[in-house]
Tab-separated table of C-alpha atoms and ligand atoms in Angstrom:
chain	number	residue	atom	x	y	z
A	1	MET	CA	199.986	123.125	-15.121
A	2	GLN	CA	203.742	123.468	-15.299
A	3	PRO	CA	205.583	121.748	-12.492
A	4	LEU	CA	208.000	123.824	-10.294
A	5	ASN	CA	210.488	121.054	-10.585
A	6	GLU	CA	210.705	117.570	-12.137
A	7	MET	CA	213.050	114.580	-12.275
A	8	SER	CA	213.131	111.092	-13.731
A	9	ILE	CA	215.235	108.069	-12.891
A	10	ARG	CA	215.377	104.833	-14.816
A	11	PHE	CA	216.638	101.682	-13.143
A	12	GLN	CA	216.914	97.926	-13.547
A	13	SER	CA	214.118	95.762	-12.250
A	14	LYS	CA	216.097	94.427	-9.301
A	15	SER	CA	214.540	94.287	-5.864
A	16	ASN	CA	217.413	96.343	-4.366
A	17	ASN	CA	216.214	99.270	-6.407
A	18	GLU	CA	212.854	99.411	-4.513
A	19	SER	CA	214.423	101.075	-1.531
A	20	PHE	CA	216.630	103.228	-3.814
A	21	ALA	CA	213.547	104.618	-5.598
A	22	ARG	CA	211.700	105.183	-2.279
A	23	VAL	CA	214.569	107.205	-0.858
A	24	VAL	CA	215.070	109.251	-4.081
A	25	ALA	CA	211.343	110.166	-4.094
A	26	ALA	CA	211.521	111.160	-0.455
A	27	ALA	CA	214.617	113.345	-0.936
A	28	PHE	CA	213.107	115.041	-3.959
A	29	ILE	CA	209.724	115.916	-2.408
A	30	SER	CA	211.386	117.200	0.757
A	31	GLN	CA	211.880	120.515	-1.179
A	32	LEU	CA	208.288	121.230	-0.630
A	33	ASP	CA	208.746	120.880	3.102
A	34	PRO	CA	205.911	118.319	3.760
A	35	THR	CA	205.648	116.673	7.183
A	36	LEU	CA	207.473	113.475	8.071
A	37	GLU	CA	204.151	111.614	7.920
A	38	GLU	CA	203.429	112.981	4.416
A	39	ILE	CA	206.905	111.848	3.280
A	40	ALA	CA	206.306	108.448	4.802
A	41	ASP	CA	202.993	108.101	2.952
A	42	VAL	CA	204.627	108.877	-0.404
A	43	LYS	CA	207.543	106.401	0.314
A	44	THR	CA	205.056	103.643	1.083
A	45	ALA	CA	203.126	104.291	-2.074
A	46	VAL	CA	206.276	104.467	-4.201
A	47	SER	CA	207.450	101.149	-2.647
A	48	GLU	CA	204.217	99.381	-3.636
A	49	ALA	CA	204.228	100.725	-7.184
A	50	VAL	CA	207.946	99.907	-7.816
A	51	THR	CA	207.662	96.436	-6.162
A	52	ASN	CA	204.742	95.707	-8.526
A	53	ALA	CA	206.695	96.778	-11.554
A	54	ILE	CA	209.674	94.580	-10.522
A	55	ILE	CA	207.727	91.494	-9.400
A	56	HIS	CA	204.680	91.525	-11.647
A	57	GLY	CA	205.766	93.668	-14.599
A	58	TYR	CA	209.045	91.793	-15.180
A	59	GLU	CA	208.716	88.707	-13.073
A	60	LYS	CA	211.831	86.635	-13.795
A	61	LYS	CA	212.808	88.718	-16.737
A	62	SER	CA	214.836	91.793	-16.527
A	63	GLY	CA	213.853	95.297	-17.680
A	64	TYR	CA	213.758	98.931	-16.699
A	65	VAL	CA	211.502	100.832	-14.414
A	66	GLU	CA	211.147	104.586	-14.798
A	67	MET	CA	210.004	106.827	-12.033
A	68	THR	CA	209.152	110.510	-12.619
A	69	CYS	CA	208.394	112.944	-9.847
A	70	ARG	CA	206.782	116.320	-10.489
A	71	LEU	CA	206.505	118.971	-7.855
A	72	PHE	CA	203.836	121.605	-7.705
A	73	ARG	CA	203.419	124.362	-5.120
A	74	ASN	CA	201.808	122.084	-2.490
A	75	SER	CA	201.468	118.785	-4.349
A	76	VAL	CA	203.290	115.969	-5.972
A	77	GLU	CA	202.792	113.686	-8.950
A	78	ILE	CA	204.686	110.486	-9.117
A	79	ILE	CA	204.698	108.225	-12.144
A	80	VAL	CA	206.003	104.666	-12.029
A	81	GLU	CA	206.205	102.971	-15.364
A	82	ASP	CA	207.335	99.578	-16.686
A	83	GLU	CA	207.416	97.981	-20.075
A	84	GLY	CA	206.583	94.483	-18.847
A	85	GLU	CA	203.659	92.127	-18.643
A	86	GLY	CA	200.770	94.573	-18.363
A	87	ILE	CA	197.503	94.017	-16.627
A	88	GLU	CA	194.600	92.390	-18.424
A	89	ASP	CA	191.824	93.597	-16.112
A	90	VAL	CA	192.826	96.717	-14.150
A	91	ALA	CA	189.500	96.895	-12.244
A	92	LEU	CA	190.050	93.446	-10.886
A	93	ALA	CA	193.707	93.975	-10.130
A	94	ARG	CA	192.812	97.081	-8.058
A	95	GLN	CA	190.319	95.110	-5.865
A	96	PRO	CA	191.470	94.776	-2.238
A	97	LEU	CA	192.955	91.246	-1.642
A	98	TYR	CA	193.209	90.384	-5.349
A	99	THR	CA	196.540	88.931	-6.204
A	100	SER	CA	197.687	86.938	-9.262
A	101	LYS	CA	200.512	85.420	-7.073
A	102	PRO	CA	198.923	83.917	-3.977
A	103	GLU	CA	201.575	81.188	-4.040
A	104	MET	CA	204.219	83.900	-3.465
A	105	GLU	CA	202.293	84.970	-0.338
A	106	ARG	CA	201.408	88.340	-1.738
A	107	SER	CA	198.434	89.856	0.009
A	108	GLY	CA	196.859	91.677	-2.868
A	109	MET	CA	196.873	95.025	-1.012
A	110	GLY	CA	199.439	97.103	-3.003
A	111	PHE	CA	196.992	99.169	-4.963
A	112	THR	CA	194.712	99.563	-1.860
A	113	VAL	CA	197.734	100.835	0.144
A	114	MET	CA	198.629	103.273	-2.769
A	115	GLU	CA	195.077	104.561	-2.802
A	116	SER	CA	194.913	105.038	0.957
A	117	PHE	CA	198.216	107.015	1.166
A	118	MET	CA	197.824	109.153	-1.948
A	119	ASP	CA	194.849	111.326	-2.974
A	120	SER	CA	194.575	109.664	-6.357
A	121	VAL	CA	195.902	106.603	-8.220
A	122	GLU	CA	195.513	106.190	-11.946
A	123	VAL	CA	196.458	102.902	-13.593
A	124	ILE	CA	197.034	102.668	-17.427
A	125	SER	CA	198.022	99.265	-18.548
A	126	GLU	CA	197.976	97.069	-21.638
A	127	LYS	CA	198.648	93.311	-21.717
A	128	GLY	CA	202.175	92.763	-23.151
A	129	LYS	CA	202.936	96.481	-23.293
A	130	GLY	CA	203.389	97.534	-19.730
A	131	THR	CA	201.954	99.526	-16.843
A	132	LYS	CA	201.885	103.175	-15.886
A	133	VAL	CA	200.814	104.156	-12.367
A	134	ILE	CA	200.144	107.868	-11.781
A	135	MET	CA	199.829	108.978	-8.168
A	136	ARG	CA	199.021	112.410	-6.788
A	137	LYS	CA	199.040	113.859	-3.349
A	138	THR	CA	198.413	117.328	-1.955
A	139	PHE	CA	200.436	118.273	1.142
A	140	LYS	CA	197.999	119.865	3.533
A	141	SER	CA	200.878	121.036	5.632
A	142	VAL	CA	202.312	123.343	2.940
A	143	PRO	CA	200.646	126.774	3.453
A	144	ASP	CA	198.613	128.363	0.706
B	1	ATP	P1	200.881	92.873	-2.381
B	1	ATP	O1	201.159	94.176	-3.102
B	1	ATP	O2	199.962	92.985	-1.274
B	1	ATP	O3	202.223	92.151	-2.043
B	1	ATP	P2	200.028	92.135	-5.027
B	1	ATP	O4	201.213	92.838	-5.569
B	1	ATP	O5	199.550	90.885	-5.665
B	1	ATP	O6	200.241	91.894	-3.524
B	1	ATP	P3	198.599	94.612	-5.772
B	1	ATP	O7	199.903	95.331	-5.593
B	1	ATP	O8	197.386	95.168	-5.273
B	1	ATP	O9	198.784	93.207	-5.019
B	1	ATP	O10	198.522	94.204	-7.305
B	1	ATP	C1	197.331	93.374	-7.682
B	1	ATP	C2	197.691	92.662	-8.916
B	1	ATP	O11	197.809	93.534	-10.000
B	1	ATP	C3	198.940	91.843	-8.910
B	1	ATP	O12	198.824	90.619	-8.300
B	1	ATP	C4	199.247	91.700	-10.395
B	1	ATP	O13	198.508	90.675	-11.011
B	1	ATP	C5	198.761	93.030	-10.963
B	1	ATP	N1	199.791	94.068	-11.105
B	1	ATP	C6	200.083	95.064	-10.325
B	1	ATP	N2	201.088	95.863	-10.813
B	1	ATP	C7	201.463	95.314	-11.990
B	1	ATP	C8	202.458	95.674	-12.938
B	1	ATP	N3	203.287	96.717	-12.838
B	1	ATP	N4	202.549	94.785	-14.029
B	1	ATP	C9	201.781	93.750	-14.149
B	1	ATP	N5	200.830	93.341	-13.257
B	1	ATP	C10	200.644	94.139	-12.163
B	2	MG	MG1	201.809	94.671	-4.990
């Protein structure tokens, strides 16, 4: 299906850019006229995915994160991609409370949060190559 509108941004893996990406996604999806709650849901999911790319994907290294947003009539697709560390065992990483960085006081709830605020979350990752997270959400508030 062809999107009605699409945009991509590419930014350095610096923690300041997490709020930047969240605000950009919110502004872009606003065109569909979703509710404030639906916008907040998407912002939360984007935060988690971008934070993961910055913290886990690149850790202390620096690299680029790319976020693409595609708008459909009443739904959105958001892709957050890094070319960092990658994930060896995606099924394990997605388990609630699993974190590879307990010493950093991470709670291991990022993927669970993404899943609960979006309708679907797909994770494609390869060790040493990077990670791509594809999230989709239908806005029930937008009329048919
Ligand atoms: P929290 O999000 O609650 O602060 P967390 O980031 O450890 O903690 P999740 O976001 O659920 O928890 O991610 C689970 C694990 O998946 C991470 O600990 C990390 O090992 C791995 N992971 C997630 N995203 C990436 C990524 N982009 N690159 C490499 N590893 C990742
Ligand atoms: Mg996380």
